[in-house]
mmCIF file of C-alpha atoms and ligand atoms in Angstrom:
data_model
loop_
_atom_site.group_PDB
_atom_site.id
_atom_site.type_symbol
_atom_site.label_atom_id
_atom_site.label_comp_id
_atom_site.label_asym_id
_atom_site.label_seq_id
_atom_site.Cartn_x
_atom_site.Cartn_y
_atom_site.Cartn_z
ATOM 1 C CA MET H 30 21.574 -21.769 -3.877
ATOM 2 C CA ALA H 31 22.305 -21.715 -0.353
ATOM 3 C CA ASP H 32 21.725 -24.698 1.542
ATOM 4 C CA THR H 33 19.841 -23.399 4.652
ATOM 5 C CA GLU H 34 15.834 -22.959 3.894
ATOM 6 C CA ILE H 35 15.640 -19.184 4.351
ATOM 7 C CA LYS H 36 11.926 -18.331 6.043
ATOM 8 C CA ALA H 37 9.779 -15.183 5.782
ATOM 9 C CA GLY H 38 6.142 -14.954 5.957
ATOM 10 C CA VAL H 39 2.917 -12.576 6.536
ATOM 11 C CA ILE H 40 1.037 -12.485 9.619
ATOM 12 C CA GLY H 41 -2.578 -11.367 9.866
ATOM 13 C CA HIS H 42 -6.160 -11.856 11.203
ATOM 14 C CA PRO H 43 -7.659 -13.488 8.978
ATOM 15 C CA ILE H 44 -4.661 -14.257 6.504
ATOM 16 C CA ALA H 45 -6.417 -16.872 4.325
ATOM 17 C CA HIS H 46 -6.866 -14.297 1.803
ATOM 18 C CA SER H 47 -3.262 -12.929 1.654
ATOM 19 C CA LYS H 48 -2.128 -12.670 -1.747
ATOM 20 C CA SER H 49 1.366 -12.043 -0.702
ATOM 21 C CA PRO H 50 2.727 -15.924 -0.654
ATOM 22 C CA ILE H 51 1.825 -16.088 -4.405
ATOM 23 C CA ILE H 52 4.321 -12.851 -4.934
ATOM 24 C CA HIS H 53 6.883 -13.951 -2.940
ATOM 25 C CA THR H 54 6.735 -17.895 -4.251
ATOM 26 C CA HIS H 55 7.162 -16.385 -7.748
ATOM 27 C CA TRP H 56 10.250 -14.231 -6.959
ATOM 28 C CA MET H 57 11.697 -17.260 -5.040
ATOM 29 C CA THR H 58 11.514 -19.481 -8.118
ATOM 30 C CA GLN H 59 12.891 -16.519 -10.440
ATOM 31 C CA HIS H 60 15.606 -15.580 -8.114
ATOM 32 C CA ASP H 61 16.507 -19.405 -7.556
ATOM 33 C CA ILE H 62 16.264 -18.906 -3.723
ATOM 34 C CA PHE H 63 15.818 -21.907 -1.216
ATOM 35 C CA GLY H 64 13.359 -20.409 1.269
ATOM 36 C CA ARG H 65 9.990 -20.294 2.215
ATOM 37 C CA TYR H 66 6.961 -17.828 2.489
ATOM 38 C CA ASP H 67 4.304 -18.875 5.173
ATOM 39 C CA ALA H 68 1.005 -17.155 5.895
ATOM 40 C CA ILE H 69 0.551 -17.290 9.395
ATOM 41 C CA ASP H 70 -2.549 -16.713 11.328
ATOM 42 C CA VAL H 71 -1.775 -14.729 14.627
ATOM 43 C CA ALA H 72 -4.790 -13.538 16.711
ATOM 44 C CA PRO H 73 -4.400 -10.318 18.251
ATOM 45 C CA GLU H 74 -3.939 -11.371 21.803
ATOM 46 C CA GLU H 75 -0.972 -13.522 20.611
ATOM 47 C CA LEU H 76 0.879 -11.142 18.605
ATOM 48 C CA THR H 77 3.942 -10.475 21.025
ATOM 49 C CA GLN H 78 4.238 -14.351 21.797
ATOM 50 C CA SER H 79 3.813 -15.452 18.158
ATOM 51 C CA LEU H 80 6.726 -12.718 17.252
ATOM 52 C CA GLU H 81 8.919 -14.477 20.135
ATOM 53 C CA ARG H 82 8.172 -17.936 18.540
ATOM 54 C CA LEU H 83 8.849 -16.695 14.868
ATOM 55 C CA ILE H 84 12.291 -15.089 15.956
ATOM 56 C CA GLU H 85 13.436 -18.571 17.792
ATOM 57 C CA GLN H 86 11.995 -20.168 14.535
ATOM 58 C CA GLY H 87 14.562 -18.169 12.508
ATOM 59 C CA TYR H 88 12.394 -16.430 10.679
ATOM 60 C CA VAL H 89 14.392 -13.258 8.319
ATOM 61 C CA GLY H 90 11.547 -11.005 8.215
ATOM 62 C CA LEU H 91 7.850 -10.714 8.120
ATOM 63 C CA ASN H 92 4.741 -8.843 6.216
ATOM 64 C CA VAL H 93 2.346 -7.522 8.646
ATOM 65 C CA THR H 94 -1.443 -6.721 7.677
ATOM 66 C CA LEU H 95 -4.476 -6.154 9.122
ATOM 67 C CA PRO H 96 -5.336 -5.682 12.532
ATOM 68 C CA HIS H 97 -1.553 -5.747 13.395
ATOM 69 C CA LYS H 98 0.064 -2.559 11.584
ATOM 70 C CA GLU H 99 -0.144 -0.467 14.701
ATOM 71 C CA ALA H 100 0.460 -2.701 17.407
ATOM 72 C CA VAL H 101 4.014 -3.973 15.585
ATOM 73 C CA TYR H 102 4.999 -0.653 15.195
ATOM 74 C CA ALA H 103 5.184 -0.307 18.791
ATOM 75 C CA LEU H 104 7.377 -3.751 19.189
ATOM 76 C CA CYS H 105 9.815 -2.691 16.865
ATOM 77 C CA ASP H 106 13.471 -1.733 18.016
ATOM 78 C CA ASP H 107 13.767 0.513 15.090
ATOM 79 C CA LEU H 108 11.635 2.108 12.068
ATOM 80 C CA ASP H 109 12.566 3.703 8.992
ATOM 81 C CA ASP H 110 11.143 7.005 8.245
ATOM 82 C CA ALA H 111 8.085 5.956 6.509
ATOM 83 C CA ALA H 112 6.878 3.718 9.255
ATOM 84 C CA LYS H 113 7.814 6.696 11.540
ATOM 85 C CA ALA H 114 5.482 9.195 9.098
ATOM 86 C CA ILE H 115 2.757 6.645 8.641
ATOM 87 C CA GLY H 116 2.604 5.113 11.985
ATOM 88 C CA ALA H 117 2.090 1.637 10.788
ATOM 89 C CA VAL H 118 4.652 -1.104 9.781
ATOM 90 C CA ASN H 119 3.917 -3.324 6.985
ATOM 91 C CA MET H 120 7.151 -5.355 6.770
ATOM 92 C CA LEU H 121 9.777 -6.242 9.326
ATOM 93 C CA THR H 122 13.182 -7.672 9.065
ATOM 94 C CA ILE H 123 14.984 -9.419 12.265
ATOM 95 C CA ARG H 124 18.794 -9.363 12.635
ATOM 96 C CA ASN H 125 20.413 -10.745 15.877
ATOM 97 C CA GLY H 126 16.884 -11.118 17.333
ATOM 98 C CA ARG H 127 16.333 -7.115 16.780
ATOM 99 C CA ILE H 128 13.354 -6.215 14.951
ATOM 100 C CA HIS H 129 13.353 -3.449 12.495
ATOM 101 C CA GLY H 130 10.020 -1.936 11.213
ATOM 102 C CA TYR H 131 9.439 -0.594 7.622
ATOM 103 C CA ASN H 132 6.589 0.772 6.089
ATOM 104 C CA THR H 133 6.643 0.117 2.083
ATOM 105 C CA ASP H 134 3.373 0.785 1.098
ATOM 106 C CA ALA H 135 4.238 4.192 0.231
ATOM 107 C CA PHE H 136 7.110 2.798 -1.879
ATOM 108 C CA GLY H 137 4.375 0.654 -3.685
ATOM 109 C CA PHE H 138 1.943 3.398 -4.266
ATOM 110 C CA ILE H 139 4.680 5.882 -6.007
ATOM 111 C CA GLU H 140 6.371 2.857 -7.637
ATOM 112 C CA ASN H 141 3.166 1.866 -9.200
ATOM 113 C CA LEU H 142 2.201 5.345 -10.277
ATOM 114 C CA LYS H 143 5.435 5.535 -11.863
ATOM 115 C CA ALA H 144 5.206 2.300 -13.758
ATOM 116 C CA HIS H 145 2.061 3.460 -15.764
ATOM 117 C CA PRO H 146 2.655 5.791 -18.515
ATOM 118 C CA VAL H 147 0.735 8.603 -17.072
ATOM 119 C CA PRO H 148 1.905 12.530 -16.709
ATOM 120 C CA LEU H 149 2.816 13.603 -13.402
ATOM 121 C CA HIS H 150 1.358 17.234 -13.055
ATOM 122 C CA LYS H 151 3.038 18.131 -9.472
ATOM 123 C CA ASP H 152 2.243 21.919 -10.169
ATOM 124 C CA ARG H 153 -1.330 20.982 -9.688
ATOM 125 C CA PRO H 154 -3.443 19.640 -6.863
ATOM 126 C CA ALA H 155 -3.350 16.394 -5.951
ATOM 127 C CA VAL H 156 -6.971 15.389 -4.754
ATOM 128 C CA VAL H 157 -6.592 12.546 -1.942
ATOM 129 C CA LEU H 158 -10.067 10.648 -1.176
ATOM 130 C CA GLY H 159 -9.892 9.086 2.222
ATOM 131 C CA ALA H 160 -8.251 9.613 5.517
ATOM 132 C CA GLY H 161 -7.044 6.418 6.675
ATOM 133 C CA GLY H 162 -4.281 4.363 7.190
ATOM 134 C CA ALA H 163 -4.050 4.005 3.495
ATOM 135 C CA ALA H 164 -4.286 7.675 2.920
ATOM 136 C CA ARG H 165 -1.331 8.352 5.297
ATOM 137 C CA ALA H 166 0.640 6.324 3.068
ATOM 138 C CA VAL H 167 -0.352 7.816 -0.055
ATOM 139 C CA VAL H 168 0.315 11.168 1.110
ATOM 140 C CA TYR H 169 3.451 10.522 2.586
ATOM 141 C CA ALA H 170 4.470 9.102 -0.933
ATOM 142 C CA LEU H 171 3.098 12.109 -2.403
ATOM 143 C CA LYS H 172 4.837 14.550 -0.690
ATOM 144 C CA LYS H 173 7.958 12.536 -1.105
ATOM 145 C CA GLU H 174 7.692 12.882 -4.917
ATOM 146 C CA GLY H 175 7.361 16.195 -4.781
ATOM 147 C CA PHE H 176 3.555 16.665 -5.135
ATOM 148 C CA GLU H 177 3.566 20.178 -3.146
ATOM 149 C CA ASN H 178 -0.120 21.035 -3.123
ATOM 150 C CA ILE H 179 -2.523 18.031 -2.160
ATOM 151 C CA ILE H 180 -6.052 18.179 -1.151
ATOM 152 C CA LEU H 181 -7.725 16.023 1.083
ATOM 153 C CA ILE H 182 -11.592 14.902 1.005
ATOM 154 C CA ASN H 183 -12.980 12.666 3.717
ATOM 155 C CA ARG H 184 -16.218 11.758 4.961
ATOM 156 C CA THR H 185 -15.560 12.396 8.883
ATOM 157 C CA ILE H 186 -13.481 15.854 8.037
ATOM 158 C CA GLU H 187 -11.748 15.740 11.491
ATOM 159 C CA LYS H 188 -9.788 12.757 10.271
ATOM 160 C CA ALA H 189 -8.856 14.446 7.063
ATOM 161 C CA GLU H 190 -8.067 17.782 9.060
ATOM 162 C CA ALA H 191 -5.658 15.796 11.690
ATOM 163 C CA LEU H 192 -4.034 14.226 8.532
ATOM 164 C CA ALA H 193 -3.460 17.757 6.943
ATOM 165 C CA GLU H 194 -2.058 19.058 10.042
ATOM 166 C CA PHE H 195 0.238 16.226 10.777
ATOM 167 C CA PHE H 196 1.846 16.469 7.001
ATOM 168 C CA GLY H 197 1.861 20.189 6.992
ATOM 169 C CA LEU H 198 -0.514 20.398 4.141
ATOM 170 C CA LYS H 199 -1.149 23.918 2.961
ATOM 171 C CA ASN H 200 -4.278 23.381 1.124
ATOM 172 C CA GLY H 201 -6.008 21.261 3.737
ATOM 173 C CA VAL H 202 -9.167 19.656 3.383
ATOM 174 C CA VAL H 203 -12.791 19.652 1.613
ATOM 175 C CA PRO H 204 -15.868 18.345 3.008
ATOM 176 C CA TRP H 205 -17.197 15.073 1.328
ATOM 177 C CA ASP H 206 -20.116 16.984 0.026
ATOM 178 C CA ASP H 207 -18.058 19.284 -1.812
ATOM 179 C CA ARG H 208 -16.058 16.672 -3.561
ATOM 180 C CA MET H 209 -16.940 17.334 -7.364
ATOM 181 C CA SER H 210 -16.015 20.793 -7.089
ATOM 182 C CA ALA H 211 -12.912 20.043 -5.475
ATOM 183 C CA LEU H 212 -11.505 18.168 -8.792
ATOM 184 C CA VAL H 213 -11.814 21.646 -10.780
ATOM 185 C CA GLY H 214 -7.875 22.220 -11.484
ATOM 186 C CA ALA H 215 -6.326 18.970 -10.002
ATOM 187 C CA GLY H 216 -3.567 17.210 -11.817
ATOM 188 C CA LEU H 217 -4.523 13.884 -10.024
ATOM 189 C CA LEU H 218 -7.348 12.115 -8.277
ATOM 190 C CA VAL H 219 -6.219 8.929 -5.816
ATOM 191 C CA ASN H 220 -9.239 6.874 -4.078
ATOM 192 C CA THR H 221 -7.684 5.591 -1.054
ATOM 193 C CA THR H 222 -10.969 4.721 0.886
ATOM 194 C CA ALA H 223 -12.503 1.088 -0.087
ATOM 195 C CA LEU H 224 -15.478 2.568 -1.566
ATOM 196 C CA GLY H 225 -16.144 1.017 -5.103
ATOM 197 C CA MET H 226 -14.535 -2.470 -3.901
ATOM 198 C CA ARG H 227 -16.797 -5.761 -4.503
ATOM 199 C CA GLY H 228 -18.614 -6.260 -1.382
ATOM 200 C CA LYS H 229 -18.521 -2.524 -0.221
ATOM 201 C CA ASP H 230 -20.670 0.636 -1.144
ATOM 202 C CA ALA H 231 -20.061 2.455 -4.632
ATOM 203 C CA LEU H 232 -18.209 5.546 -4.612
ATOM 204 C CA ASP H 233 -20.447 8.605 -5.758
ATOM 205 C CA LEU H 234 -18.395 10.794 -7.535
ATOM 206 C CA SER H 235 -19.118 12.233 -10.674
ATOM 207 C CA LEU H 236 -15.850 13.215 -12.964
ATOM 208 C CA ASP H 237 -17.224 15.904 -14.798
ATOM 209 C CA ALA H 238 -15.399 18.982 -13.011
ATOM 210 C CA LEU H 239 -12.065 16.960 -13.779
ATOM 211 C CA LEU H 240 -9.516 17.829 -16.651
ATOM 212 C CA VAL H 241 -8.987 15.100 -19.078
ATOM 213 C CA ASP H 242 -5.141 15.214 -18.689
ATOM 214 C CA ALA H 243 -5.705 14.081 -14.959
ATOM 215 C CA PRO H 244 -4.815 10.521 -14.092
ATOM 216 C CA VAL H 245 -7.165 8.698 -11.983
ATOM 217 C CA TYR H 246 -5.618 6.134 -9.641
ATOM 218 C CA ASP H 247 -7.694 3.675 -7.756
ATOM 219 C CA ILE H 248 -5.760 1.754 -4.882
ATOM 220 C CA VAL H 249 -8.783 -0.579 -5.000
ATOM 221 C CA TYR H 250 -7.873 -3.787 -6.953
ATOM 222 C CA VAL H 251 -10.803 -6.011 -6.605
ATOM 223 C CA PRO H 252 -12.565 -5.588 -9.145
ATOM 224 C CA LEU H 253 -9.402 -3.834 -11.444
ATOM 225 C CA MET H 254 -11.314 -1.947 -13.242
ATOM 226 C CA THR H 255 -13.607 -0.117 -10.424
ATOM 227 C CA GLU H 256 -16.222 2.272 -11.517
ATOM 228 C CA LEU H 257 -14.196 5.160 -10.951
ATOM 229 C CA LEU H 258 -11.673 4.119 -13.318
ATOM 230 C CA LYS H 259 -14.095 2.820 -15.524
ATOM 231 C CA GLN H 260 -15.789 6.193 -15.791
ATOM 232 C CA ALA H 261 -12.364 7.872 -15.931
ATOM 233 C CA GLN H 262 -11.267 5.619 -19.072
ATOM 234 C CA ALA H 263 -14.646 6.415 -20.826
ATOM 235 C CA ARG H 264 -13.899 10.280 -20.406
ATOM 236 C CA GLY H 265 -10.230 10.078 -21.707
ATOM 237 C CA ASN H 266 -8.472 10.322 -18.302
ATOM 238 C CA PRO H 267 -5.385 8.048 -17.990
ATOM 239 C CA VAL H 268 -5.878 5.161 -15.085
ATOM 240 C CA VAL H 269 -4.119 3.595 -12.818
ATOM 241 C CA THR H 270 -5.040 0.101 -11.364
ATOM 242 C CA GLY H 271 -4.239 -0.902 -7.845
ATOM 243 C CA ILE H 272 -3.053 -4.092 -8.082
ATOM 244 C CA GLY H 273 0.567 -2.575 -8.813
ATOM 245 C CA MET H 274 0.340 -1.048 -5.259
ATOM 246 C CA LEU H 275 0.089 -4.416 -3.809
ATOM 247 C CA LEU H 276 3.078 -5.745 -5.936
ATOM 248 C CA HIS H 277 5.626 -2.969 -5.641
ATOM 249 C CA GLN H 278 5.094 -2.696 -2.057
ATOM 250 C CA ALA H 279 6.530 -5.989 -1.663
ATOM 251 C CA ARG H 280 10.048 -5.702 -3.867
ATOM 252 C CA PRO H 281 11.721 -4.272 -1.271
ATOM 253 C CA ALA H 282 10.806 -6.659 1.327
ATOM 254 C CA PHE H 283 12.087 -9.645 -1.024
ATOM 255 C CA ALA H 284 15.259 -7.850 -1.785
ATOM 256 C CA ALA H 285 15.891 -7.372 2.363
ATOM 257 C CA TRP H 286 15.210 -10.930 3.195
ATOM 258 C CA PHE H 287 16.592 -12.735 0.628
ATOM 259 C CA SER H 288 19.402 -10.480 -0.191
ATOM 260 C CA THR H 289 18.682 -9.811 -3.961
ATOM 261 C CA PRO H 290 18.289 -6.763 -6.021
ATOM 262 C CA LEU H 291 14.563 -5.465 -6.051
ATOM 263 C CA PRO H 292 12.894 -7.908 -7.910
ATOM 264 C CA ASN H 293 10.729 -6.807 -11.082
ATOM 265 C CA VAL H 294 6.848 -6.843 -11.546
ATOM 266 C CA ASP H 295 5.780 -8.432 -14.561
ATOM 267 C CA ALA H 296 2.722 -9.332 -16.488
ATOM 268 C CA ALA H 297 2.932 -13.282 -15.339
ATOM 269 C CA LEU H 298 3.131 -12.221 -11.532
ATOM 270 C CA GLU H 299 0.340 -9.961 -12.047
ATOM 271 C CA GLN H 300 -2.077 -12.319 -13.629
ATOM 272 C CA LYS H 301 -0.770 -14.996 -11.037
ATOM 273 C CA VAL H 302 -2.193 -12.721 -8.320
ATOM 274 C CA LEU H 303 -5.051 -11.497 -9.954
ATOM 275 C CA GLY H 304 -6.361 -15.434 -10.671
ATOM 276 C CA VAL H 305 -6.617 -15.044 -14.498
HETATM 277 P P1 ATR A 414 -7.582 1.872 5.505
HETATM 278 O O1 ATR A 414 -6.613 1.976 6.633
HETATM 279 O O2 ATR A 414 -8.004 0.766 4.533
HETATM 280 O O3 ATR A 414 -7.230 3.406 4.616
HETATM 281 P P2 ATR A 414 -9.637 3.310 7.374
HETATM 282 O O4 ATR A 414 -8.528 3.411 8.047
HETATM 283 O O5 ATR A 414 -10.915 2.206 7.757
HETATM 284 O O6 ATR A 414 -8.939 1.741 6.116
HETATM 285 O O7 ATR A 414 -10.179 4.063 6.377
HETATM 286 C C1 ATR A 414 -11.247 3.787 5.377
HETATM 287 C C2 ATR A 414 -11.414 5.114 4.534
HETATM 288 O O8 ATR A 414 -12.651 5.260 3.813
HETATM 289 C C3 ATR A 414 -11.587 6.240 5.802
HETATM 290 O O9 ATR A 414 -11.393 7.556 4.838
HETATM 291 C C4 ATR A 414 -13.196 5.861 5.685
HETATM 292 O O10 ATR A 414 -13.918 7.393 5.805
HETATM 293 P P3 ATR A 414 -14.359 7.962 7.397
HETATM 294 O O11 ATR A 414 -12.772 8.504 8.152
HETATM 295 O O12 ATR A 414 -15.286 9.128 7.356
HETATM 296 O O13 ATR A 414 -14.527 6.802 8.181
HETATM 297 C C5 ATR A 414 -13.489 5.668 4.142
HETATM 298 N N1 ATR A 414 -14.800 5.307 3.871
HETATM 299 C C6 ATR A 414 -15.483 4.191 4.516
HETATM 300 N N2 ATR A 414 -16.720 3.960 3.925
HETATM 301 C C7 ATR A 414 -17.224 5.115 3.653
HETATM 302 C C8 ATR A 414 -18.498 5.402 3.077
HETATM 303 N N3 ATR A 414 -19.526 4.554 3.037
HETATM 304 N N4 ATR A 414 -18.469 6.831 2.606
HETATM 305 C C9 ATR A 414 -17.708 7.523 2.428
HETATM 306 N N5 ATR A 414 -15.996 7.381 3.252
HETATM 307 C C10 ATR A 414 -16.004 5.910 3.605
#
């Protein structure tokens, strides 16, 4: 074990709800790291000053959560390809006073998909619900993984059109009201909206038109089994829960800050984070 404490953390506002300290503390113990991971509340108007202070204090890296993902993007000295494409930074490293920005949400999304024993039908359309920040990461990840055919469905169609244009999606977009019929022939369905999350509106979507071999992936993980996933499971579709996306997105950050191989996502970690 090194004798100097390695400092990392997460900045956001609010921050008390963040699960990231549980994840990184779990891996610090596993890897015998002398380090700390702090949840740091940073109000938007204090962002630049706070970052300077944390750099002075010797932090080697930070996770970045709401509402700072876009603002931090503008403060980085350089950015990885995912951050550039997604337009947001969820992780940074600090080396010699320079801020390097990354986006590991796309990595988290695809690693979680691959960690589930589900078929990947890359020859069929992948249908993505939503066109916000999470959808950007999901579309980037799907394209990178070789899903050529991606259909976006969003309540505000202009946002879906803008996203489809940015990523050069051939199949374009489908109006929200036509979401059920867009499922015909799909090989994957992903919900990136907050609909179905505890405390939010329900996601009103019948899966009747979806082939039963198509995986259904909900990035919402509170509750873990959303109504969408329950419906999918009841009709025989493979399901992918959202908690793994949170866990997998943390792996490259931990490895970069604490100079380890990519840490593992195991059942004990998942249970700790879910509070069970
Ligand atoms: P995030 O960064 O988590 O993706 P966001 O950028 O606020 O969050 O995006 C939320 C997504 O949920 C959007 O696609 C939003 O649709 P709009 O673009 O029309 O706002 C979608 N969403 C939120 N509430 C919704 C609702 N009641 N019905 C349909 N879509 C909804």
